[in-house]
Coordinates of C-alpha atoms in Angstrom, one line a residue:
X1131 CA -165.5 -25.5 90.4
X1132 CA -165.6 -26.5 94.1
X1133 CA -167.3 -29.8 94.7
X1134 CA -166.7 -31.2 91.3
X1135 CA -165.6 -34.8 91.5
X1136 CA -163.9 -35.6 88.3
X1137 CA -164.2 -35.1 84.5
X1138 CA -166.2 -36.5 81.6
X1139 CA -164.2 -37.1 78.5
X1140 CA -166.0 -37.3 75.2
X1141 CA -164.6 -39.6 72.4
X1142 CA -166.0 -39.1 68.9
X1143 CA -166.8 -41.4 66.2
X1144 CA -164.7 -41.7 63.1
X1145 CA -164.9 -38.5 60.8
X1146 CA -166.5 -36.6 63.7
X1147 CA -165.4 -33.5 65.5
X1148 CA -167.9 -33.2 68.4
X1149 CA -171.2 -32.6 66.6
X1150 CA -172.9 -35.5 68.4
X1151 CA -172.3 -33.9 71.8
X1152 CA -174.1 -30.6 71.0
X1153 CA -176.8 -31.1 73.6
X1154 CA -175.2 -33.6 76.0
X1155 CA -172.4 -31.1 76.6
X1156 CA -174.7 -28.7 78.3
X1157 CA -176.5 -31.4 80.3
X1158 CA -173.2 -32.6 81.8
X1159 CA -171.1 -29.5 82.1
X1160 CA -173.1 -27.8 84.9
X1161 CA -172.1 -30.6 87.3
X1162 CA -168.6 -31.6 86.3
X1163 CA -165.7 -30.6 84.0
X1164 CA -166.0 -31.8 80.4
X1165 CA -163.2 -32.5 77.9
X1166 CA -163.4 -33.2 74.2
X1167 CA -160.5 -34.1 72.0
X1168 CA -159.9 -34.8 68.3
X1169 CA -158.4 -37.9 66.7
X1170 CA -155.3 -37.5 64.5
X1171 CA -156.3 -35.8 61.3
X1172 CA -159.6 -34.7 62.7
X1173 CA -160.8 -31.3 63.8
X1174 CA -157.9 -29.3 65.2
X1175 CA -155.5 -32.2 65.3
X1176 CA -152.8 -32.4 62.6
X1177 CA -152.3 -35.4 60.3
X1178 CA -150.5 -38.3 61.9
X1179 CA -146.7 -38.3 61.5
X1180 CA -146.8 -42.0 61.3
X1181 CA -149.7 -43.0 58.9
X1182 CA -150.0 -46.4 60.5
X1183 CA -150.8 -45.0 63.9
X1184 CA -154.5 -44.6 63.4
X1185 CA -155.7 -47.9 65.1
X1186 CA -157.7 -48.2 68.2
X1187 CA -154.7 -48.8 70.4
X1188 CA -153.1 -45.5 69.1
X1189 CA -156.3 -43.6 69.8
X1190 CA -156.4 -45.1 73.3
X1191 CA -152.8 -44.0 74.0
X1192 CA -153.6 -40.5 72.7
X1193 CA -156.6 -40.4 75.1
X1194 CA -154.3 -41.4 78.0
X1195 CA -152.0 -38.5 77.0
X1196 CA -155.0 -36.1 77.1
X1197 CA -156.0 -37.4 80.5
X1198 CA -152.5 -37.0 81.9
X1199 CA -152.3 -33.5 80.5
X1200 CA -155.6 -32.6 82.3
X1201 CA -154.3 -34.0 85.6
X1202 CA -155.5 -37.6 85.3
X1203 CA -158.5 -37.0 87.5
X1204 CA -161.2 -39.6 88.0
X1205 CA -163.2 -39.7 84.8
X1206 CA -166.1 -41.1 83.0
X1207 CA -165.4 -41.9 79.4
X1208 CA -168.2 -41.3 76.9
X1209 CA -167.8 -42.7 73.5
X1210 CA -170.0 -42.5 70.4
X1211 CA -169.6 -44.9 67.4
X1212 CA -165.9 -45.7 67.1
X1213 CA -165.5 -43.9 70.4
X1214 CA -167.1 -46.9 72.0
X1215 CA -164.1 -49.0 70.9
X1216 CA -161.7 -46.3 72.2
X1217 CA -163.6 -46.1 75.6
X1218 CA -163.4 -49.9 76.0
X1219 CA -159.7 -49.8 75.0
X1220 CA -159.1 -47.1 77.6
X1221 CA -160.5 -49.4 80.3
X1222 CA -158.4 -52.3 79.1
X1223 CA -155.1 -50.4 78.8
X1224 CA -155.3 -47.6 81.3
X1225 CA -158.1 -48.4 83.8
X1226 CA -156.8 -46.3 86.7
X1227 CA -159.2 -43.5 87.6
X1228 CA -161.9 -44.6 85.1
X1229 CA -165.1 -44.5 87.1
X1230 CA -167.5 -45.5 84.4
X1231 CA -168.1 -45.9 80.7
X1232 CA -171.0 -44.6 78.6
X1233 CA -171.1 -46.3 75.2
X1234 CA -173.4 -44.6 72.7
X1235 CA -174.5 -46.1 69.3
X1236 CA -171.3 -48.1 69.0
X1237 CA -169.9 -51.6 68.9
X1238 CA -167.2 -53.6 70.8
X1239 CA -165.5 -54.1 67.4
X1240 CA -165.6 -55.5 63.9
X1241 CA -167.5 -52.4 62.8
X1242 CA -166.9 -53.0 59.1
X1243 CA -169.0 -56.2 59.3
X1244 CA -172.1 -54.8 60.8
X1245 CA -173.4 -52.0 58.4
X1246 CA -177.1 -52.8 57.9
X1247 CA -176.4 -56.1 59.5
X1248 CA -174.2 -57.3 56.6
X1249 CA -170.4 -57.4 56.0
X1250 CA -170.8 -55.0 53.1
X1251 CA -168.0 -52.6 54.0
X1252 CA -165.7 -55.5 54.9
X1253 CA -166.2 -56.8 51.3
X1254 CA -165.6 -53.6 49.4
X1255 CA -163.0 -51.9 51.7
X1256 CA -159.9 -53.8 50.4
X1257 CA -160.7 -53.0 46.8
X1258 CA -161.5 -49.4 47.6
X1259 CA -158.2 -49.0 49.4
X1260 CA -156.3 -50.5 46.5
X1261 CA -157.9 -48.0 44.1
X1262 CA -157.2 -45.1 46.5
X1263 CA -153.6 -46.2 47.1
X1264 CA -153.0 -46.0 43.3
X1265 CA -154.7 -42.6 42.8
X1266 CA -154.7 -40.9 46.2
X1267 CA -154.9 -37.3 44.8
X1268 CA -157.9 -38.1 42.7
X1269 CA -159.6 -39.9 45.6
X1270 CA -159.0 -36.9 47.9
X1271 CA -160.3 -34.5 45.3
X1272 CA -163.6 -36.4 44.8
X1273 CA -164.1 -36.9 48.6
X1274 CA -163.4 -33.2 49.4
X1275 CA -166.0 -32.1 46.9
X1276 CA -169.0 -34.1 48.1
X1277 CA -171.8 -31.6 48.5
X1278 CA -173.0 -31.6 52.1
X1279 CA -176.6 -31.0 51.0
X1280 CA -176.5 -34.1 48.7
X1281 CA -175.0 -36.2 51.6
X1282 CA -177.8 -35.0 53.8
X1283 CA -180.5 -35.9 51.3
X1284 CA -178.9 -39.3 50.9
X1285 CA -178.9 -40.0 54.6
X1286 CA -182.5 -39.0 54.9
X1287 CA -183.5 -41.1 51.9
X1288 CA -181.7 -44.1 53.3
X1289 CA -183.2 -43.6 56.7
X1290 CA -179.7 -43.5 58.2
X1291 CA -181.0 -40.6 60.3
X1292 CA -184.5 -40.0 61.6
X1293 CA -186.2 -37.5 59.3
X1294 CA -188.9 -36.7 61.9
X1295 CA -186.4 -35.8 64.6
X1296 CA -183.2 -34.6 63.0
X1297 CA -182.5 -30.9 62.4
X1298 CA -180.4 -29.8 59.5
X1299 CA -178.3 -27.4 61.6
X1300 CA -177.3 -30.3 63.9
X1301 CA -176.1 -32.6 61.2
X1302 CA -174.5 -30.2 58.7
X1303 CA -171.4 -29.6 60.8
X1304 CA -170.6 -33.4 60.6
X1305 CA -171.2 -33.5 56.8
X1306 CA -168.9 -30.4 56.3
X1307 CA -166.1 -31.7 58.6
X1308 CA -166.3 -35.2 57.0
X1309 CA -165.0 -33.9 53.6
X1310 CA -162.0 -32.2 55.3
X1311 CA -160.7 -35.4 56.7
X1312 CA -158.0 -37.0 54.5
X1313 CA -159.7 -39.8 52.6
X1314 CA -156.8 -42.4 52.5
X1315 CA -156.3 -41.8 56.3
X1316 CA -160.0 -42.3 56.9
X1317 CA -159.9 -45.7 55.1
X1318 CA -156.9 -46.8 57.1
X1319 CA -158.6 -45.8 60.3
X1320 CA -161.8 -47.6 59.3
X1321 CA -159.9 -50.7 58.4
X1322 CA -158.2 -50.7 61.8
X1323 CA -161.5 -50.3 63.6
X1324 CA -162.9 -53.2 61.6
X1325 CA -160.0 -55.4 62.6
X1326 CA -160.3 -54.6 66.3
X1327 CA -162.5 -56.3 68.8
X1328 CA -163.0 -55.9 72.6
X1329 CA -165.3 -58.9 72.8
X1330 CA -162.8 -61.1 74.7
X1331 CA -162.7 -58.8 77.7
X1332 CA -166.3 -57.5 78.0
X1333 CA -167.0 -60.0 80.8
X1334 CA -164.0 -58.6 82.8
X1335 CA -165.2 -54.9 82.9
X1336 CA -165.6 -54.0 86.5
X1337 CA -166.9 -50.4 86.4
X1338 CA -170.5 -49.2 85.8
X1339 CA -171.4 -49.1 82.1
X1340 CA -174.3 -47.5 80.4
X1341 CA -175.0 -48.6 76.8
X1342 CA -177.2 -46.3 74.6
X1343 CA -178.5 -47.9 71.4
X1344 CA -180.5 -46.6 68.5
X1345 CA -183.3 -49.0 67.6
X1346 CA -182.9 -48.2 63.9
X1347 CA -179.1 -47.7 63.9
X1348 CA -177.9 -48.9 60.4
X1349 CA -174.2 -48.4 61.2
X1350 CA -173.9 -50.3 64.5
X1351 CA -177.2 -52.3 64.8
X1352 CA -178.9 -52.4 68.2
X1353 CA -178.2 -56.1 68.4
X1354 CA -174.5 -55.3 69.0
X1355 CA -175.4 -53.1 72.0
X1356 CA -177.7 -55.8 73.3
X1357 CA -174.9 -58.3 73.1
X1358 CA -172.5 -55.9 74.9
X1359 CA -175.1 -55.4 77.6
X1360 CA -175.4 -59.2 78.1
X1361 CA -171.7 -59.6 78.4
X1362 CA -170.6 -56.7 80.6
X1363 CA -171.5 -57.4 84.3
X1364 CA -174.2 -55.1 85.5
X1365 CA -174.4 -53.0 82.4
X1366 CA -177.4 -50.8 81.8
X1367 CA -179.0 -50.7 78.4
X1368 CA -181.1 -47.7 77.1
X1369 CA -182.8 -48.6 73.8
X1370 CA -183.8 -45.4 72.0
X1371 CA -187.1 -46.1 70.2
X1372 CA -186.8 -45.0 66.6
X1373 CA -183.3 -43.7 67.2
X1374 CA -180.6 -44.0 64.6
X1375 CA -176.8 -43.7 64.7
X1376 CA -177.1 -40.1 65.7
X1377 CA -179.7 -40.6 68.4
X1378 CA -178.1 -38.1 70.8
X1379 CA -179.1 -35.2 68.5
X1380 CA -182.4 -36.7 67.5
X1381 CA -183.7 -37.3 71.0
X1382 CA -181.4 -35.2 73.2
X1383 CA -183.7 -34.7 76.2
X1384 CA -184.3 -38.3 77.0
X1385 CA -180.7 -39.4 76.3
X1386 CA -179.3 -36.5 78.1
X1387 CA -181.4 -37.1 81.2
X1388 CA -180.4 -40.8 81.3
X1389 CA -176.7 -40.2 80.8
X1390 CA -176.6 -37.3 83.4
X1391 CA -178.3 -39.4 86.0
X1392 CA -175.9 -42.3 85.3
X1393 CA -172.8 -40.1 85.6
X1394 CA -174.0 -38.6 88.9
X1395 CA -174.3 -42.1 90.3
X1396 CA -171.0 -43.2 89.0
X1397 CA -169.0 -40.8 91.2

């Protein structure tokens, strides 16, 4: 469209295939081109040829390949959850034409150490991976048969999502897609994300950054977003009151308006 200045690129979290952008997509697309891609083994992307290439650096290189394919226009990278690490990695490895970053309910790294503020996943992940490596087919079978309705009830009971603001039809696509992702690959990807950190270069980021945090995010606690905001020069922080890890589909109007205004200024 004439007058459009660049492109917004959405980067998902692990196990996701775009459910989180349901409302934000329409908020942004009227003003600029929007692109959304899938990690290896997610959505429409096939399984990785090299099982080891599921770390943040590999995702970042894949993102650069997508950008080149689309013409490498000036872009704003918007990342949710693990997509925050990918967005930060994109600025670090391929900064040309990145105009701004929007980091939503994510962390600069070490994500397996922060669930509910404790290194719970870090402690159990090696043992779980050892079991899965010995019986991968059994693990895949169990994972693929998790009932989405049961997963939804568990998330509501644990308050990992906001029961007052979440809609079943917004979350179910994620719960359905989740069970179609290869479980051993997911664990390798999660481990790689847990080993990665962008903390040592946060102070060097020289593009506008908006950080959106859920006040009640149990996966990447808001304190991590506050720390990022304190380290990145000039970063803006939007704290979503009562928001969880899926705040963009819980409070889409407020978040969409803030992100849209930020992107319009970034060009």
